[in-house]
XYZ file of C-alpha atoms in Angstrom:
559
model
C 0.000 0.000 0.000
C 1.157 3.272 -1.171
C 2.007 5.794 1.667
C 0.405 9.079 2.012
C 2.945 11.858 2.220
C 2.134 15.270 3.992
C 3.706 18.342 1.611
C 3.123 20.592 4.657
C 5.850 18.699 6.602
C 8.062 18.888 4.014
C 11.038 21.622 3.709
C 14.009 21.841 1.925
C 17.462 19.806 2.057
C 18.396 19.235 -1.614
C 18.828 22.230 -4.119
C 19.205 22.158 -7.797
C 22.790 22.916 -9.240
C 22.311 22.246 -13.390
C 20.610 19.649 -16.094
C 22.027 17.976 -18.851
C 20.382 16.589 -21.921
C 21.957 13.679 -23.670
C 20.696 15.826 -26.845
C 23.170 18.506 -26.206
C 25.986 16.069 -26.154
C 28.205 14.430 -29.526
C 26.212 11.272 -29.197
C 26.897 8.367 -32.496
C 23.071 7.932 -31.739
C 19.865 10.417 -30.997
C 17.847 7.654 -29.115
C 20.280 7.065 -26.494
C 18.871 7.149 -23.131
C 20.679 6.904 -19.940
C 20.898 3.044 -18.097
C 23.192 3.800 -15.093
C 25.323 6.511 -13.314
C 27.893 7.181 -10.534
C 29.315 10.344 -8.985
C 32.100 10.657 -7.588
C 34.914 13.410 -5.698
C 38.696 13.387 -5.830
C 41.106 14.402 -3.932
C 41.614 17.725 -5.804
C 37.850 18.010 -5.130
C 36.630 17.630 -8.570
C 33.762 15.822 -8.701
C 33.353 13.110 -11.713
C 29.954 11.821 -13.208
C 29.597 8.312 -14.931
C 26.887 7.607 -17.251
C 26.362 4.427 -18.979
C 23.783 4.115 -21.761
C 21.320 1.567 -23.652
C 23.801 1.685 -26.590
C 26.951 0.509 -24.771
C 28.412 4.458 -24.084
C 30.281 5.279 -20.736
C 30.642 9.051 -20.597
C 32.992 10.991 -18.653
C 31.464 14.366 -17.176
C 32.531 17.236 -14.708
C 30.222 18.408 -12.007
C 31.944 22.530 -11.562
C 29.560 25.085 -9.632
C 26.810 25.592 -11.487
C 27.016 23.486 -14.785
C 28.274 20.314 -16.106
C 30.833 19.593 -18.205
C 31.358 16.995 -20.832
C 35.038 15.565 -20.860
C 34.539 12.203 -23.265
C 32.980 8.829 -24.330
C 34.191 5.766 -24.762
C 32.627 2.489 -26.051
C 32.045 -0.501 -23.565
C 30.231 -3.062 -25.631
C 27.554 -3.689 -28.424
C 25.774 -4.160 -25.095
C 23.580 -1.769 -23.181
C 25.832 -0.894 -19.497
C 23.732 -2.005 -16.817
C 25.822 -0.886 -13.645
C 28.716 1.343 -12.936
C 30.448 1.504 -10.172
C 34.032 4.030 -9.142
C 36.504 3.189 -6.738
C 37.729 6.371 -5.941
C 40.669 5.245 -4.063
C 42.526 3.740 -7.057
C 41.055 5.896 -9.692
C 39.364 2.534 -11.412
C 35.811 1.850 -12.981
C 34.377 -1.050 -13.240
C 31.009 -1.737 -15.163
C 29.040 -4.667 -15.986
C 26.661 -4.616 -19.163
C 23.690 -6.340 -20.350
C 25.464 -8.670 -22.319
C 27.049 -9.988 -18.863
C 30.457 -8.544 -19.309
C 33.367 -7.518 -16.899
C 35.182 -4.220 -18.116
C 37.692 -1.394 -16.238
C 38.459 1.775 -17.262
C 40.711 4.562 -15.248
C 38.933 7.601 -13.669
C 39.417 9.893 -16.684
C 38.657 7.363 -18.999
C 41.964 8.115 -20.593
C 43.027 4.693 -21.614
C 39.712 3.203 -23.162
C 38.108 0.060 -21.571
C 39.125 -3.280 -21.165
C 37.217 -6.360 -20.644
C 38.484 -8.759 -18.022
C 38.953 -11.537 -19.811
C 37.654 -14.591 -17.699
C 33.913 -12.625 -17.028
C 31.144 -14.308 -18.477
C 27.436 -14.074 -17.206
C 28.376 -10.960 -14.192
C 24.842 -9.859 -13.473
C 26.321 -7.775 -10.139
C 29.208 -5.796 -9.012
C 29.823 -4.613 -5.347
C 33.143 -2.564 -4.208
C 34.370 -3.604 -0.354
C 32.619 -0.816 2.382
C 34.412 -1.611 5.617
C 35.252 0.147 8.986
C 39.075 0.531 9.561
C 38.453 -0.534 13.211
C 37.516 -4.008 11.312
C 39.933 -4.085 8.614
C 42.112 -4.117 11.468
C 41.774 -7.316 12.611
C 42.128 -8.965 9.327
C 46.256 -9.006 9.240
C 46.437 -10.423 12.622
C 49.579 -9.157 14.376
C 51.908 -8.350 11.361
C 50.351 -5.058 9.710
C 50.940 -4.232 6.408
C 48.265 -2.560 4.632
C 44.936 -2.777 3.884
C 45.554 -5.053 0.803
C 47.799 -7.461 2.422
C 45.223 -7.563 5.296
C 42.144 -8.456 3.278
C 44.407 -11.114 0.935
C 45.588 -13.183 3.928
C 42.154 -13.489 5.392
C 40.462 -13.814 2.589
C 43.008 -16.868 1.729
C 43.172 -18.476 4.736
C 40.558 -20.679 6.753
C 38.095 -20.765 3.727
C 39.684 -23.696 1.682
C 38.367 -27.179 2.466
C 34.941 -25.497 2.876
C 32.088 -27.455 1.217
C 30.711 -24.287 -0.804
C 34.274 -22.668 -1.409
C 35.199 -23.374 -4.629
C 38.469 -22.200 -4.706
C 40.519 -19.508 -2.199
C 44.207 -19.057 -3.658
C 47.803 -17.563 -1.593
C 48.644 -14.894 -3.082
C 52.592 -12.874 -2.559
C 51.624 -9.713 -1.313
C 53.610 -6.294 -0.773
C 51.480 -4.205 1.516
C 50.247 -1.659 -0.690
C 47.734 0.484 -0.832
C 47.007 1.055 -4.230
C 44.769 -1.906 -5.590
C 40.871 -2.679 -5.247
C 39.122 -5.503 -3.874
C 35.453 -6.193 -5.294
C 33.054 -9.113 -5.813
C 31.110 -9.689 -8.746
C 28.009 -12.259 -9.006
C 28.847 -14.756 -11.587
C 26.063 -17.252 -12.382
C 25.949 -19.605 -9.194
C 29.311 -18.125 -7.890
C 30.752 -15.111 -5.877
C 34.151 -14.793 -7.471
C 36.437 -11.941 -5.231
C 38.607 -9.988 -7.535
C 41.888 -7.769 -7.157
C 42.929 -5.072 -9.707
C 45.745 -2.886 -8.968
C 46.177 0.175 -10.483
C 48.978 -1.041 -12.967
C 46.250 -3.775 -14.171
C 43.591 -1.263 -15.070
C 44.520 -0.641 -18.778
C 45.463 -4.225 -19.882
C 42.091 -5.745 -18.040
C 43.642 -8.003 -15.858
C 42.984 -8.896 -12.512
C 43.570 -11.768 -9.820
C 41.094 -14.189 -8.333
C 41.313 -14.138 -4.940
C 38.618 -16.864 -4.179
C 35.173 -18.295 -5.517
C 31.958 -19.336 -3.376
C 28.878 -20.993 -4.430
C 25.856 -19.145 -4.361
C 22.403 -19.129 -5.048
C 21.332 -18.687 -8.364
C 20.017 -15.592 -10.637
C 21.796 -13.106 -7.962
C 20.569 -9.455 -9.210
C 21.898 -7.198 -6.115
C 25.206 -6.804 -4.095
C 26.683 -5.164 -1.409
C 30.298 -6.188 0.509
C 29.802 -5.052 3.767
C 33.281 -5.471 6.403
C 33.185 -9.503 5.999
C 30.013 -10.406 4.525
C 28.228 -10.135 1.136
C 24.893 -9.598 0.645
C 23.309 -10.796 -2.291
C 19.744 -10.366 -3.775
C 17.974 -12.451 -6.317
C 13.796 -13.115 -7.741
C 13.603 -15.463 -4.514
C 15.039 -13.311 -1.503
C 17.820 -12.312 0.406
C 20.688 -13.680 1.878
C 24.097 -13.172 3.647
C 27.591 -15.000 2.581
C 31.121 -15.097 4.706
C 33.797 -13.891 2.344
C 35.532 -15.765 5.066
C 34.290 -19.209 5.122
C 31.953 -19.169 2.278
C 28.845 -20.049 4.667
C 25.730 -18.758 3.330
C 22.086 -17.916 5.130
C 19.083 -16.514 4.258
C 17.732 -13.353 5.555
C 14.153 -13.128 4.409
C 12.417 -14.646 1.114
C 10.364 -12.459 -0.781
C 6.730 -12.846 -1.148
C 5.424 -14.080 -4.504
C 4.864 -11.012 -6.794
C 7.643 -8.883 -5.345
C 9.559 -6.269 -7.125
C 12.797 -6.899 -8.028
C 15.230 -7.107 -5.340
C 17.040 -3.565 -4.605
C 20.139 -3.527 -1.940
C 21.998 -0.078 -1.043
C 25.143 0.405 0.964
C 23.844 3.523 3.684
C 27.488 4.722 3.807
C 27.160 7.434 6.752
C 25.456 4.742 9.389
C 27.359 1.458 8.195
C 24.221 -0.445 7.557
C 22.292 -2.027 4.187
C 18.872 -1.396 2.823
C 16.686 -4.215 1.585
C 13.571 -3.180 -0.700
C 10.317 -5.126 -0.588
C 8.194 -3.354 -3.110
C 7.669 0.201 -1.340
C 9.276 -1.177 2.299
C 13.385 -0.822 3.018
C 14.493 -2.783 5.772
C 17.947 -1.417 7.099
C 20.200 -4.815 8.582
C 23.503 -4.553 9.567
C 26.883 -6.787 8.208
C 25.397 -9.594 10.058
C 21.843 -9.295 8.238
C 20.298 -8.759 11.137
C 17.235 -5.730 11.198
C 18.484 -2.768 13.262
C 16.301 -0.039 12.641
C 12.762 0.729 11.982
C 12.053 0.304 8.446
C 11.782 2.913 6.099
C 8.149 3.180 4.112
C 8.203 4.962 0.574
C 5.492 6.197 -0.860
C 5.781 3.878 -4.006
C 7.974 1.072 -5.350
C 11.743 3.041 -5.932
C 13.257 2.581 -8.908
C 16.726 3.510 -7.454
C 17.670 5.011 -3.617
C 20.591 6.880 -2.630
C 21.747 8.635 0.781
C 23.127 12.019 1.314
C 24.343 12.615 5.006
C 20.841 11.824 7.315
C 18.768 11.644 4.545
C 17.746 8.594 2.278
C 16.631 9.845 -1.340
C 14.283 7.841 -3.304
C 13.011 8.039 -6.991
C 10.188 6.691 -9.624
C 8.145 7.720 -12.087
C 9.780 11.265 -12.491
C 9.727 12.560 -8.560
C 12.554 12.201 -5.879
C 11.653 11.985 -2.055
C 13.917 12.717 0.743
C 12.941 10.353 3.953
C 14.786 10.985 7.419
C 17.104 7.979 7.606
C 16.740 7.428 11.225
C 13.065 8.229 11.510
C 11.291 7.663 7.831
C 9.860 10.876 8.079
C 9.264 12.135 4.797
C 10.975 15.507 4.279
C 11.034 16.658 1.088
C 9.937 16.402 -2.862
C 11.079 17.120 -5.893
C 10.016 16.790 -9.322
C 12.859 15.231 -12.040
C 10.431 15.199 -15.177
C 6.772 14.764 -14.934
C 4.868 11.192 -14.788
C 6.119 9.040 -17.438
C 9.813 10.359 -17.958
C 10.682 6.343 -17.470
C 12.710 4.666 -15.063
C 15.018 7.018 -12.599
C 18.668 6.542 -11.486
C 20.369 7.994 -8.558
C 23.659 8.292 -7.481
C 25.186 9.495 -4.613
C 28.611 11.035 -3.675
C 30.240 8.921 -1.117
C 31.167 12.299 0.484
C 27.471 13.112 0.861
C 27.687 16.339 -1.071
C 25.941 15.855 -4.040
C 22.876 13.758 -5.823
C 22.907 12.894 -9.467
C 19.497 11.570 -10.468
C 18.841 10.604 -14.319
C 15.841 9.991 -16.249
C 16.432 8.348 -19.724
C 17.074 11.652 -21.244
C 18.514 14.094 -18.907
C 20.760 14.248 -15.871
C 20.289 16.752 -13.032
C 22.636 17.464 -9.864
C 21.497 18.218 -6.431
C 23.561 19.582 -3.951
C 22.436 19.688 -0.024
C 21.581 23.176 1.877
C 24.387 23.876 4.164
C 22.941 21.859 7.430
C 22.702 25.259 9.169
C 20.417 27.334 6.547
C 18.486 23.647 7.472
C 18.511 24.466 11.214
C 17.785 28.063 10.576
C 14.762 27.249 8.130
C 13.003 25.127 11.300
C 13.579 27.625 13.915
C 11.727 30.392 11.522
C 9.243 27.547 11.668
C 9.003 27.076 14.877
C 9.373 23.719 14.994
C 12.137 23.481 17.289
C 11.664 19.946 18.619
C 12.534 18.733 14.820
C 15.273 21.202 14.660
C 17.078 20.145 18.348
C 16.526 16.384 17.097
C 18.637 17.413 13.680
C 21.488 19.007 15.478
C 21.994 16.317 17.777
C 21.890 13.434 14.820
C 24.503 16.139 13.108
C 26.158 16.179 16.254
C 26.085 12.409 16.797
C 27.282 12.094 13.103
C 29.903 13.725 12.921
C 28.719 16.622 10.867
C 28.421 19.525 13.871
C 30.716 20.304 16.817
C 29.771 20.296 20.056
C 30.409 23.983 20.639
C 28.140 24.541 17.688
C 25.124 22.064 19.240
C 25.307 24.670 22.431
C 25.136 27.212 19.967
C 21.773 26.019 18.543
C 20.401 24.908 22.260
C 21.073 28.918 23.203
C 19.193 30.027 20.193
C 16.446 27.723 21.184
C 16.224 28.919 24.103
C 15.932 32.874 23.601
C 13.604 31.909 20.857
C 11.098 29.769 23.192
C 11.853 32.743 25.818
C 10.328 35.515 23.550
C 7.327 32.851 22.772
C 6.269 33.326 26.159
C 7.455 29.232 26.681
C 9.733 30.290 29.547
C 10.350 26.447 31.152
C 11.282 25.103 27.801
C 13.458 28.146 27.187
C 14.969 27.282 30.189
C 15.758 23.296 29.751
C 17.511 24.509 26.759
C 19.738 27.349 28.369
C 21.016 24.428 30.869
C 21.739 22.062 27.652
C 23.373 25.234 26.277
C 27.719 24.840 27.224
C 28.830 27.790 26.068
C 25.706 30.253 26.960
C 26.996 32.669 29.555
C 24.445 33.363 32.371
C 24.640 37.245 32.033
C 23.272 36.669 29.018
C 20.271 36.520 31.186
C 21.139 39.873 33.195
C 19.227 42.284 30.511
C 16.071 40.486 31.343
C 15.638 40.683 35.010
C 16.958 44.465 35.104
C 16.510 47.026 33.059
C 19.981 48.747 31.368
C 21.630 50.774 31.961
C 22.799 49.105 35.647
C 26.261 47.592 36.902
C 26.298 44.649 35.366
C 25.337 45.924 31.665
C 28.776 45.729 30.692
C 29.363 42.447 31.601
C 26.256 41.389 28.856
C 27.838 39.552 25.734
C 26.169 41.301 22.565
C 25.323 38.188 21.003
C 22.304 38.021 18.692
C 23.115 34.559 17.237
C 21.618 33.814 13.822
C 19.434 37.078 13.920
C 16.312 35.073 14.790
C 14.677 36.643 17.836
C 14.158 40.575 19.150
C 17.339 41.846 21.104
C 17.056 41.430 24.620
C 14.777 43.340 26.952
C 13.143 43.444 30.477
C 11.119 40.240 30.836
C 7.882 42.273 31.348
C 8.062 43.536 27.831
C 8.624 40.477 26.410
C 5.061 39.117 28.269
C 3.514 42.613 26.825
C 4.860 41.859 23.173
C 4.050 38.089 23.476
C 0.432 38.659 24.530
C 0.336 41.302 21.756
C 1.617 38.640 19.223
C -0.850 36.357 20.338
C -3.686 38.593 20.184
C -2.831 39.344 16.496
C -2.042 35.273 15.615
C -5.611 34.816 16.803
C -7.123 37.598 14.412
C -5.136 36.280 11.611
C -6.218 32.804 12.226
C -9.965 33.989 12.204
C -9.018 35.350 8.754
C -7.985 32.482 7.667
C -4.003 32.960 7.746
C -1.885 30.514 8.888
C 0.882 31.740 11.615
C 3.667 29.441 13.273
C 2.514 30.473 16.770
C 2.160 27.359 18.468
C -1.190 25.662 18.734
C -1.327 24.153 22.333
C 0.405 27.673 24.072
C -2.533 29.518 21.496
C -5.333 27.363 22.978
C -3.864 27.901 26.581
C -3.454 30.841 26.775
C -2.813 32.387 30.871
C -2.704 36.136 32.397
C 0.034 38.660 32.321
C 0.822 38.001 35.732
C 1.036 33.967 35.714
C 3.342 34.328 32.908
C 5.449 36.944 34.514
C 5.329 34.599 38.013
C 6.339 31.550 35.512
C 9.214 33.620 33.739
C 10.805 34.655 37.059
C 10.560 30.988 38.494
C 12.193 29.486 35.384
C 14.934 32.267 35.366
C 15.830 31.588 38.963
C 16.146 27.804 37.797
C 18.809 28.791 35.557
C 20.451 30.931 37.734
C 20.112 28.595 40.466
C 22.524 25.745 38.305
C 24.731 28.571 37.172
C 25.983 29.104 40.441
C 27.979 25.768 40.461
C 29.845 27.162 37.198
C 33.080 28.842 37.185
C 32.123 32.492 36.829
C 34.372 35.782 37.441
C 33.563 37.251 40.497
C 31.287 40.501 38.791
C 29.053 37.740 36.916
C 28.534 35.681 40.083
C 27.631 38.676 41.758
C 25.227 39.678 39.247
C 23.757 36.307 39.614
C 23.280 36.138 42.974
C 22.223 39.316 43.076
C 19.582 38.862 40.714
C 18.452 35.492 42.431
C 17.975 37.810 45.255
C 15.653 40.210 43.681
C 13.378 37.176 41.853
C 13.136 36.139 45.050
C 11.503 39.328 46.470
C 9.148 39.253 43.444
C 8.530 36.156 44.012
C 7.748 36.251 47.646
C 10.345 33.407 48.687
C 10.757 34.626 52.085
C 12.351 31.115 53.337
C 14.668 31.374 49.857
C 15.880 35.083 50.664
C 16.898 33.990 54.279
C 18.343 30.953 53.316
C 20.493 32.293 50.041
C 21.147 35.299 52.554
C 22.577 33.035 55.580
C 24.834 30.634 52.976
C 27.945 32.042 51.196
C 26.955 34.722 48.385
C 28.152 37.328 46.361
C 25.249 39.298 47.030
């Protein structure tokens, strides 16, 4: 069952950088349409596009600011190319094609392509994703690199194995510069080295072959296991010991099986028609699955966000939750089947149609956070810095940042508790940031006030009874615009619920003397702890917190 998206919910992550028709390109053939694609960034940060076509073309293109360049074409085959896949690392590219052959070209395409001669009948190609933490285990206690790592385990322990065909020594020298893939090869796995030297002649070593099931459509190396898809389900192989078992069988009438490698959490998606199940190496569900709203023709991931497309539209989907973030429209209905392709770097999104290629780059992920906080929807905007945070993609200093901002903005919405929560989550938010609140400039401590105004988002400071006066005012006018029929982002339950002047004032002094309360136990300069204590005297007083007074007064201050 198709699943209903809400375009209200949606905002926006991916922006469009430039299109490219295949008409606008030398082409031998007018009625060439676009079969597969891969992006890709180099060190020198030039970032490379792939496209195979139905007529057996691999072109080269360049992805620059705001247009894309075509470099050159070679000819693969009499075939159509059915997958292409770039191992950035060595510079190689290895595609299969209808026909069922095996070819490599270098990065620039400089040298042509050359079939590897032993492929016959390769109806999938998967590169090696691993950790480093679990490469590192492979060479045991000797070291060497990553190569001479991956060759001794992968030839050792495996041979005598009923469904190892064959698992061969090989002399290694510790280098870094060669490629490790598997390719699906009727009923076998066969493991393959190239090394850079090999990828002009099309040579390449075997490095071991395991039975498999048959008709295998869908691949993805993952640390030490392979997972392979075919018409009948999925399953997980050892690259070790050759052991196979099966994951899940797919129900009669499925679509075709779909695997893709989710880079930035370490993890593999499984489609059943419209349904991805994320399992780890192991095979083993981990997460909740993710529910598209129709069966993808191709899914990709940029940095928290999976991207999938059909039928001329792309979706964005929050990989952790499946929240459905954004759309996009690549073509209109009937454009035919989509390809995406995603830059291991998570910067950019190539997604063709037959016809045309378009790029997609993602909003920096703090025009994201600012674009929720106009909103107002900060819980969505909190839970998106600390999965940035968590990531990898946002420093800690710059989470505090956002908590602060939170804060003052829930302050001048009248949601003083919540404002509050988020000032103590806040590391680097100084608590005479609070001072302009409580009393009114100038006074002795206005100098001590850091003139921060953050991203520009909420009114400077001021005393905390005109921010009830302007809140009630804002409310007032939210209401009349809502009778009107305008929409405002004043939030609903705090519209419906609306209390006095003088609750709200009672409520902001109780939640400020919270804050000031746990800033005492920081490490303030003398002046700002006065000010503080000072202050916590005074809310006191309005307060009426007789017992409080005497007891802050009869403990050590800096009254």
């Amino acid at each position: 069952m198709a699943k209903i998206l809400d375009p209200s919910k949606s905002r926006q992550v991916l922006e469009p950088i430039t299109t490219l028709s295949l008409t606008t390109l030398p082409l031998p053939s007018s009625s060439t349409s676009i079969t597969a694609v891969a992006i890709t960034t180099i060190p020198d940060s030039q970032t490379l596009i792939h496209i195979g076509t139905d007529s057996g073309s691999l072109i080269l293109l360049s992805l620059n600011t705001s247009s894309i360049e075509f470099i050159r074409q070679v000819r693969v085959s009499g075939n159509g190319v059915r997958e292409v896949s770039v191992v950035g690392g060595i510079g190689v590219v290895v595609v299969v094609s209808d026909g069922g052959g095996l070819y490599l070209a270098d990065l620039m395409l400089t040298g042509g392509v050359e079939k590897v001669g032993f492929s016959k009948g390769v109806s999938a190609v998967a590169t090696r994703a691993g950790k480093l933490g679990k490469l590192g285990v492979l060479g045991g206690e000797n070291g060497g690199g990553m190569r001479w790592r991956i060759l001794r385990r992968l030839g050792g322990g495996g041979v005598g194995r009923s469904n190892v065909v064959e698992a061969r020594e090989v002399e290694v020298d510790g280098e870094e510069n060669d490629c490790v893939f598997a390719v699906a090869c009727g009923k076998k796995l066969i493991l393959i080295e190239v090394g850079r030297s090999q990828i002009g002649d099309g040579s390449c070593r075997v490095l071991k072959e395991i039975l498999c099931i048959e008709s295998v459509t869908a691949l993805v190396w993952i640390d030490d296991s392979i997972i392979v898809g075919s018409d009948t389900g999925y399953s997980v192989v050892s690259c070790i010991t050759g052991e196979s078992r099966l994951i899940f069988s797919l129900p009669d009438g499925s679509s075709d099986p779909y695997v893709k490698l989710l880079v930035k959490s370490h993890k593999v998606l499984l489609l059943v028609d419209n349904v991805g199940v994320v399992v780890d190496a192991y095979g083993q569900p981990v997460s909740g699955s993710l529910v598209f709203s129709r069966v993808p023709d191709s899914v990709g991931e940029v940095s928290l966000y999976v991207v999938a497309a059909r039928d001329g539209k792309m979706e964005l989907y929050y990989r952790k939750s499946g929240t459905f973030v954004q759309g996009l429209s690549i073509g209109g209905s009937g454009v035919g089947r989509c390809v995406i392709a995603d830059d291991v770097h998570g910067r950019f999104v190539a997604v063709a149609t037959p016809s045309k290629v378009t790029c997609y780059r993602e909003i920096s992920h703090e025009e994201q956070i600012k674009d929720l906080l106009r909103k107002k929807n900060f819980i969505e905007a909190v839970s998106l810095v600390e999965d940035l945070e968590r990531e990898g993609y946002m420093s800690k200093e710059m989470t505090s940042f956002v908590h602060a901002q939170v804060g003052f903005l829930l302050l001048f919405d009248l949601q003083f508790e919540k404002a509050v929560d988020h000032f103590l989550l806040s590391e680097t938010m100084q608590p005479s940031e609070i001072f302009p609140f409580i009393m009114r400039d100038p006074n002795r401590w206005s100098l001590l006030v850091p003139r921060n105004r953050y991203w520009g988002l909420h009114p400077p400071p001021s005393h905390i009874e005109d921010v009830v006066e302007d809140g009630l005012l804002a409310i007032q006018r939210a209401i009349f615009l809502r009778k009107a029929g305008v929409e405002t982002p004043i939030d609903e339950k705090f519209l419906l619920n609306t209390t006095s002047r003088s609750d709200l004032l009672e409520l902001a002094f109780k939640s400020i003397v919270r804050y000031l309360q746990v800033s005492r136990d920081k490490d303030l300069s003398l002046p700002v702890r006065e000010g503080v204590d000072t202050l916590i005297m005074y809310l006191y007083r309005s307060l009426n917190y007789i017992d409080d007074m005497e007891k802050l007064a009869s403990s050590e201050n800096s009254c």
